[in-house]
Amino acid sequence: MTTNAQDYIDIFKVNYASILNAGYENSDATTNINILDASLTYPLKVNERFAIISGIDYVQHGVEVVPNGDNINLNTITLKAGVNIKHNEKWSGTYVFLPKIAS
């Protein structure tokens, strides 16, 4: 079996998207949804077998939850804390703790 993977990570990335005229269930009303996604990942190589992984993700959805209601922002923040360990020549593992706060 052959597998391929990228040999780098994105340290920082930002995405923005808009969904226009999204419909509501059982209604003719529509809303626009704005999505902002920012991610920071900072790996710290300790030695050839061990690396520490840290970072943060932020996501914001701007939307009218009910037809003709106020536009609100739904926010989430996820912290990244973990390690990457090369166990031997064939096996490595990435173990990450991802606590999330949402509003």
GROMACS .gro file of N, CA and C in nm:
model
  309
    1MET      N    1   0.084  -0.118   0.000
    1MET     CA    2   0.000   0.000   0.000
    1MET      C    3   0.089   0.125   0.000
    2THR      N    4   0.057   0.218  -0.085
    2THR     CA    5   0.132   0.343  -0.094
    2THR      C    6   0.042   0.458  -0.051
    3THR      N    7   0.096   0.547   0.031
    3THR     CA    8   0.021   0.665   0.072
    3THR      C    9   0.104   0.789   0.042
    4ASN      N   10   0.035   0.897   0.020
    4ASN     CA   11   0.100   1.025  -0.005
    4ASN      C   12   0.044   1.128   0.091
    5ALA      N   13   0.130   1.221   0.133
    5ALA     CA   14   0.086   1.327   0.222
    5ALA      C   15   0.175   1.449   0.200
    6GLN      N   16   0.123   1.564   0.235
    6GLN     CA   17   0.206   1.684   0.223
    6GLN      C   18   0.310   1.684   0.335
    7ASP      N   19   0.427   1.740   0.306
    7ASP     CA   20   0.534   1.741   0.406
    7ASP      C   21   0.546   1.875   0.476
    8TYR      N   22   0.436   1.948   0.485
    8TYR     CA   23   0.435   2.077   0.554
    8TYR      C   24   0.298   2.097   0.616
    9ILE      N   25   0.287   2.198   0.703
    9ILE     CA   26   0.158   2.235   0.760
    9ILE      C   27   0.137   2.384   0.736
   10ASP      N   28   0.013   2.426   0.739
   10ASP     CA   29  -0.019   2.568   0.731
   10ASP      C   30  -0.008   2.626   0.871
   11ILE      N   31   0.090   2.714   0.893
   11ILE     CA   32   0.109   2.776   1.024
   11ILE      C   33  -0.008   2.869   1.056
   12PHE      N   34  -0.047   2.949   0.957
   12PHE     CA   35  -0.158   3.043   0.976
   12PHE      C   36  -0.242   3.043   0.850
   13LYS      N   37  -0.373   3.035   0.866
   13LYS     CA   38  -0.461   3.045   0.750
   13LYS      C   39  -0.591   3.111   0.790
   14VAL      N   40  -0.649   3.183   0.695
   14VAL     CA   41  -0.776   3.253   0.715
   14VAL      C   42  -0.865   3.224   0.596
   15ASN      N   43  -0.990   3.190   0.624
   15ASN     CA   44  -1.090   3.169   0.520
   15ASN      C   45  -1.211   3.255   0.550
   16TYR      N   46  -1.273   3.307   0.444
   16TYR     CA   47  -1.398   3.382   0.458
   16TYR      C   48  -1.493   3.334   0.349
   17ALA      N   49  -1.618   3.315   0.384
   17ALA     CA   50  -1.717   3.269   0.287
   17ALA      C   51  -1.851   3.335   0.317
   18SER      N   52  -1.930   3.352   0.213
   18SER     CA   53  -2.067   3.402   0.226
   18SER      C   54  -2.161   3.307   0.154
   19ILE      N   55  -2.270   3.276   0.219
   19ILE     CA   56  -2.376   3.196   0.157
   19ILE      C   57  -2.494   3.291   0.142
   20LEU      N   58  -2.532   3.318   0.019
   20LEU     CA   59  -2.640   3.414  -0.008
   20LEU      C   60  -2.774   3.342  -0.021
   21ASN      N   61  -2.877   3.404   0.032
   21ASN     CA   62  -3.015   3.357   0.020
   21ASN      C   63  -3.034   3.213   0.068
   22ALA      N   64  -2.976   3.182   0.184
   22ALA     CA   65  -2.998   3.050   0.245
   22ALA      C   66  -3.140   3.046   0.299
   23GLY      N   67  -3.209   2.937   0.274
   23GLY     CA   68  -3.349   2.926   0.314
   23GLY      C   69  -3.368   2.873   0.454
   24TYR      N   70  -3.485   2.901   0.508
   24TYR     CA   71  -3.527   2.846   0.638
   24TYR      C   72  -3.619   2.728   0.611
   25GLU      N   73  -3.620   2.634   0.704
   25GLU     CA   74  -3.711   2.521   0.693
   25GLU      C   75  -3.854   2.569   0.712
   26ASN      N   76  -3.945   2.527   0.627
   26ASN     CA   77  -4.089   2.561   0.633
   26ASN      C   78  -4.115   2.711   0.623
   27SER      N   79  -4.034   2.783   0.545
   27SER     CA   80  -4.053   2.926   0.529
   27SER      C   81  -3.996   2.969   0.394
   28ASP      N   82  -4.054   3.078   0.338
   28ASP     CA   83  -4.002   3.133   0.213
   28ASP      C   84  -3.892   3.237   0.239
   29ALA      N   85  -3.871   3.274   0.364
   29ALA     CA   86  -3.770   3.375   0.399
   29ALA      C   87  -3.629   3.319   0.375
   30THR      N   88  -3.536   3.411   0.352
   30THR     CA   89  -3.396   3.372   0.332
   30THR      C   90  -3.306   3.459   0.420
   31THR      N   91  -3.184   3.416   0.434
   31THR     CA   92  -3.084   3.490   0.510
   31THR      C   93  -2.948   3.474   0.442
   32ASN      N   94  -2.859   3.564   0.469
   32ASN     CA   95  -2.721   3.552   0.425
   32ASN      C   96  -2.637   3.505   0.543
   33ILE      N   97  -2.547   3.413   0.518
   33ILE     CA   98  -2.460   3.359   0.622
   33ILE      C   99  -2.316   3.397   0.588
   34ASN      N  100  -2.247   3.459   0.684
   34ASN     CA  101  -2.107   3.495   0.667
   34ASN      C  102  -2.023   3.409   0.761
   35ILE      N  103  -1.918   3.350   0.707
   35ILE     CA  104  -1.834   3.259   0.785
   35ILE      C  105  -1.689   3.307   0.780
   36LEU      N  106  -1.630   3.326   0.897
   36LEU     CA  107  -1.489   3.361   0.910
   36LEU      C  108  -1.421   3.250   0.988
   37ASP      N  109  -1.311   3.199   0.936
   37ASP     CA  110  -1.237   3.090   0.998
   37ASP      C  111  -1.089   3.125   0.998
   38ALA      N  112  -1.029   3.133   1.117
   38ALA     CA  113  -0.885   3.162   1.128
   38ALA      C  114  -0.820   3.053   1.212
   39SER      N  115  -0.702   3.009   1.170
   39SER     CA  116  -0.635   2.900   1.240
   39SER      C  117  -0.485   2.930   1.251
   40LEU      N  118  -0.432   2.909   1.370
   40LEU     CA  119  -0.289   2.923   1.396
   40LEU      C  120  -0.240   2.793   1.457
   41THR      N  121  -0.139   2.733   1.397
   41THR     CA  122  -0.078   2.611   1.449
   41THR      C  123   0.071   2.635   1.462
   42TYR      N  124   0.124   2.605   1.580
   42TYR     CA  125   0.266   2.627   1.603
   42TYR      C  126   0.331   2.498   1.655
   43PRO      N  127   0.398   2.425   1.566
   43PRO     CA  128   0.470   2.305   1.613
   43PRO      C  129   0.610   2.343   1.661
   44LEU      N  130   0.655   2.277   1.764
   44LEU     CA  131   0.788   2.302   1.819
   44LEU      C  132   0.863   2.169   1.824
   45LYS      N  133   0.961   2.153   1.736
   45LYS     CA  134   1.038   2.029   1.730
   45LYS      C  135   1.136   2.025   1.847
   46VAL      N  136   1.124   1.923   1.930
   46VAL     CA  137   1.211   1.906   2.045
   46VAL      C  138   1.334   1.824   2.005
   47ASN      N  139   1.310   1.714   1.934
   47ASN     CA  140   1.419   1.632   1.881
   47ASN      C  141   1.365   1.554   1.761
   48GLU      N  142   1.438   1.458   1.711
   48GLU     CA  143   1.397   1.383   1.592
   48GLU      C  144   1.273   1.297   1.614
   49ARG      N  145   1.242   1.265   1.736
   49ARG     CA  146   1.129   1.176   1.767
   49ARG      C  147   1.011   1.247   1.830
   50PHE      N  148   1.026   1.372   1.872
   50PHE     CA  149   0.923   1.435   1.956
   50PHE      C  150   0.902   1.581   1.915
   51ALA      N  151   0.775   1.620   1.899
   51ALA     CA  152   0.740   1.759   1.870
   51ALA      C  153   0.617   1.798   1.952
   52ILE      N  154   0.615   1.921   1.997
   52ILE     CA  155   0.501   1.976   2.071
   52ILE      C  156   0.416   2.055   1.971
   53ILE      N  157   0.284   2.036   1.979
   53ILE     CA  158   0.192   2.105   1.889
   53ILE      C  159   0.103   2.197   1.972
   54SER      N  160   0.093   2.323   1.929
   54SER     CA  161   0.005   2.418   1.998
   54SER      C  162  -0.062   2.506   1.893
   55GLY      N  163  -0.167   2.573   1.934
   55GLY     CA  164  -0.235   2.663   1.842
   55GLY      C  165  -0.374   2.698   1.888
   56ILE      N  166  -0.445   2.768   1.799
   56ILE     CA  167  -0.580   2.813   1.829
   56ILE      C  168  -0.659   2.823   1.698
   57ASP      N  169  -0.786   2.788   1.702
   57ASP     CA  170  -0.878   2.806   1.589
   57ASP      C  171  -0.991   2.898   1.634
   58TYR      N  172  -1.031   2.987   1.544
   58TYR     CA  173  -1.144   3.077   1.571
   58TYR      C  174  -1.240   3.070   1.453
   59VAL      N  175  -1.369   3.050   1.481
   59VAL     CA  176  -1.472   3.045   1.376
   59VAL      C  177  -1.586   3.136   1.418
   60GLN      N  178  -1.633   3.217   1.323
   60GLN     CA  179  -1.747   3.305   1.347
   60GLN      C  180  -1.848   3.288   1.234
   61HIS      N  181  -1.974   3.261   1.272
   61HIS     CA  182  -2.084   3.255   1.175
   61HIS      C  183  -2.177   3.372   1.203
   62GLY      N  184  -2.199   3.458   1.106
   62GLY     CA  185  -2.295   3.567   1.117
   62GLY      C  186  -2.421   3.527   1.044
   63VAL      N  187  -2.536   3.525   1.115
   63VAL     CA  188  -2.659   3.473   1.056
   63VAL      C  189  -2.781   3.527   1.130
   64GLU      N  190  -2.894   3.534   1.061
   64GLU     CA  191  -3.023   3.557   1.126
   64GLU      C  192  -3.077   3.421   1.164
   65VAL      N  193  -3.089   3.393   1.292
   65VAL     CA  194  -3.133   3.262   1.337
   65VAL      C  195  -3.280   3.238   1.305
   66VAL      N  196  -3.361   3.343   1.314
   66VAL     CA  197  -3.503   3.335   1.279
   66VAL      C  198  -3.531   3.434   1.166
   67PRO      N  199  -3.629   3.406   1.080
   67PRO     CA  200  -3.660   3.498   0.970
   67PRO      C  201  -3.690   3.639   1.021
   68ASN      N  202  -3.632   3.739   0.954
   68ASN     CA  203  -3.649   3.881   0.987
   68ASN      C  204  -3.604   3.916   1.128
   69GLY      N  205  -3.517   3.838   1.186
   69GLY     CA  206  -3.464   3.865   1.319
   69GLY      C  207  -3.334   3.943   1.309
   70ASP      N  208  -3.277   3.968   1.424
   70ASP     CA  209  -3.148   4.037   1.428
   70ASP      C  210  -3.037   3.943   1.380
   71ASN      N  211  -2.937   4.001   1.315
   71ASN     CA  212  -2.820   3.925   1.274
   71ASN      C  213  -2.732   3.904   1.397
   72ILE      N  214  -2.696   3.779   1.426
   72ILE     CA  215  -2.613   3.750   1.542
   72ILE      C  216  -2.485   3.678   1.496
   73ASN      N  217  -2.386   3.682   1.580
   73ASN     CA  218  -2.261   3.611   1.554
   73ASN      C  219  -2.249   3.492   1.648
   74LEU      N  220  -2.226   3.375   1.591
   74LEU     CA  221  -2.200   3.255   1.667
   74LEU      C  222  -2.050   3.231   1.661
   75ASN      N  223  -1.984   3.225   1.776
   75ASN     CA  224  -1.838   3.217   1.782
   75ASN      C  225  -1.792   3.088   1.849
   76THR      N  226  -1.682   3.032   1.799
   76THR     CA  227  -1.617   2.921   1.867
   76THR      C  228  -1.466   2.945   1.868
   77ILE      N  229  -1.405   2.907   1.978
   77ILE     CA  230  -1.260   2.912   1.992
   77ILE      C  231  -1.216   2.773   2.037
   78THR      N  232  -1.120   2.718   1.965
   78THR     CA  233  -1.067   2.586   1.999
   78THR      C  234  -0.916   2.599   2.022
   79LEU      N  235  -0.872   2.556   2.138
   79LEU     CA  236  -0.729   2.553   2.168
   79LEU      C  237  -0.671   2.420   2.123
   80LYS      N  238  -0.548   2.422   2.076
   80LYS     CA  239  -0.480   2.299   2.033
   80LYS      C  240  -0.358   2.278   2.122
   81ALA      N  241  -0.349   2.162   2.183
   81ALA     CA  242  -0.233   2.128   2.266
   81ALA      C  243  -0.207   1.979   2.251
   82GLY      N  244  -0.087   1.944   2.208
   82GLY     CA  245  -0.059   1.803   2.189
   82GLY      C  246   0.085   1.775   2.157
   83VAL      N  247   0.110   1.649   2.120
   83VAL     CA  248   0.245   1.604   2.087
   83VAL      C  249   0.240   1.515   1.964
   84ASN      N  250   0.351   1.512   1.893
   84ASN     CA  251   0.372   1.418   1.784
   84ASN      C  252   0.492   1.334   1.823
   85ILE      N  253   0.475   1.202   1.825
   85ILE     CA  254   0.581   1.111   1.869
   85ILE      C  255   0.608   1.010   1.759
   86LYS      N  256   0.734   0.998   1.722
   86LYS     CA  257   0.776   0.893   1.629
   86LYS      C  258   0.816   0.773   1.714
   87HIS      N  259   0.728   0.671   1.718
   87HIS     CA  260   0.749   0.554   1.804
   87HIS      C  261   0.862   0.465   1.752
   88ASN      N  262   0.868   0.445   1.620
   88ASN     CA  263   0.975   0.369   1.557
   88ASN      C  264   0.977   0.405   1.409
   89GLU      N  265   1.045   0.327   1.327
   89GLU     CA  266   1.056   0.359   1.185
   89GLU      C  267   0.924   0.352   1.111
   90LYS      N  268   0.830   0.269   1.157
   90LYS     CA  269   0.703   0.250   1.088
   90LYS      C  270   0.587   0.326   1.151
   91TRP      N  271   0.593   0.356   1.281
   91TRP     CA  272   0.479   0.411   1.351
   91TRP      C  273   0.510   0.546   1.413
   92SER      N  274   0.415   0.637   1.394
   92SER     CA  275   0.420   0.765   1.466
   92SER      C  276   0.278   0.798   1.507
   93GLY      N  277   0.265   0.883   1.605
   93GLY     CA  278   0.132   0.920   1.653
   93GLY      C  279   0.125   1.067   1.684
   94THR      N  280   0.009   1.124   1.660
   94THR     CA  281  -0.019   1.262   1.697
   94THR      C  282  -0.133   1.259   1.797
   95TYR      N  283  -0.110   1.314   1.915
   95TYR     CA  284  -0.207   1.311   2.024
   95TYR      C  285  -0.238   1.455   2.062
   96VAL      N  286  -0.363   1.495   2.040
   96VAL     CA  287  -0.399   1.636   2.056
   96VAL      C  288  -0.520   1.650   2.147
   97PHE      N  289  -0.514   1.746   2.237
   97PHE     CA  290  -0.624   1.785   2.325
   97PHE      C  291  -0.686   1.912   2.265
   98LEU      N  292  -0.819   1.910   2.239
   98LEU     CA  293  -0.887   2.020   2.170
   98LEU      C  294  -1.005   2.075   2.250
   99PRO      N  295  -0.982   2.149   2.358
   99PRO     CA  296  -1.095   2.209   2.430
   99PRO      C  297  -1.158   2.319   2.345
  100LYS      N  298  -1.292   2.326   2.348
  100LYS     CA  299  -1.364   2.422   2.264
  100LYS      C  300  -1.458   2.505   2.350
  101ILE      N  301  -1.462   2.635   2.321
  101ILE     CA  302  -1.555   2.728   2.384
  101ILE      C  303  -1.646   2.780   2.274
  102ALA      N  304  -1.776   2.773   2.295
  102ALA     CA  305  -1.871   2.820   2.193
  102ALA      C  306  -1.973   2.915   2.256
  103SER      N  307  -2.015   3.015   2.177
  103SER     CA  308  -2.119   3.106   2.225
  103SER      C  309  -2.228   3.117   2.122
   0.00000   0.00000   0.00000
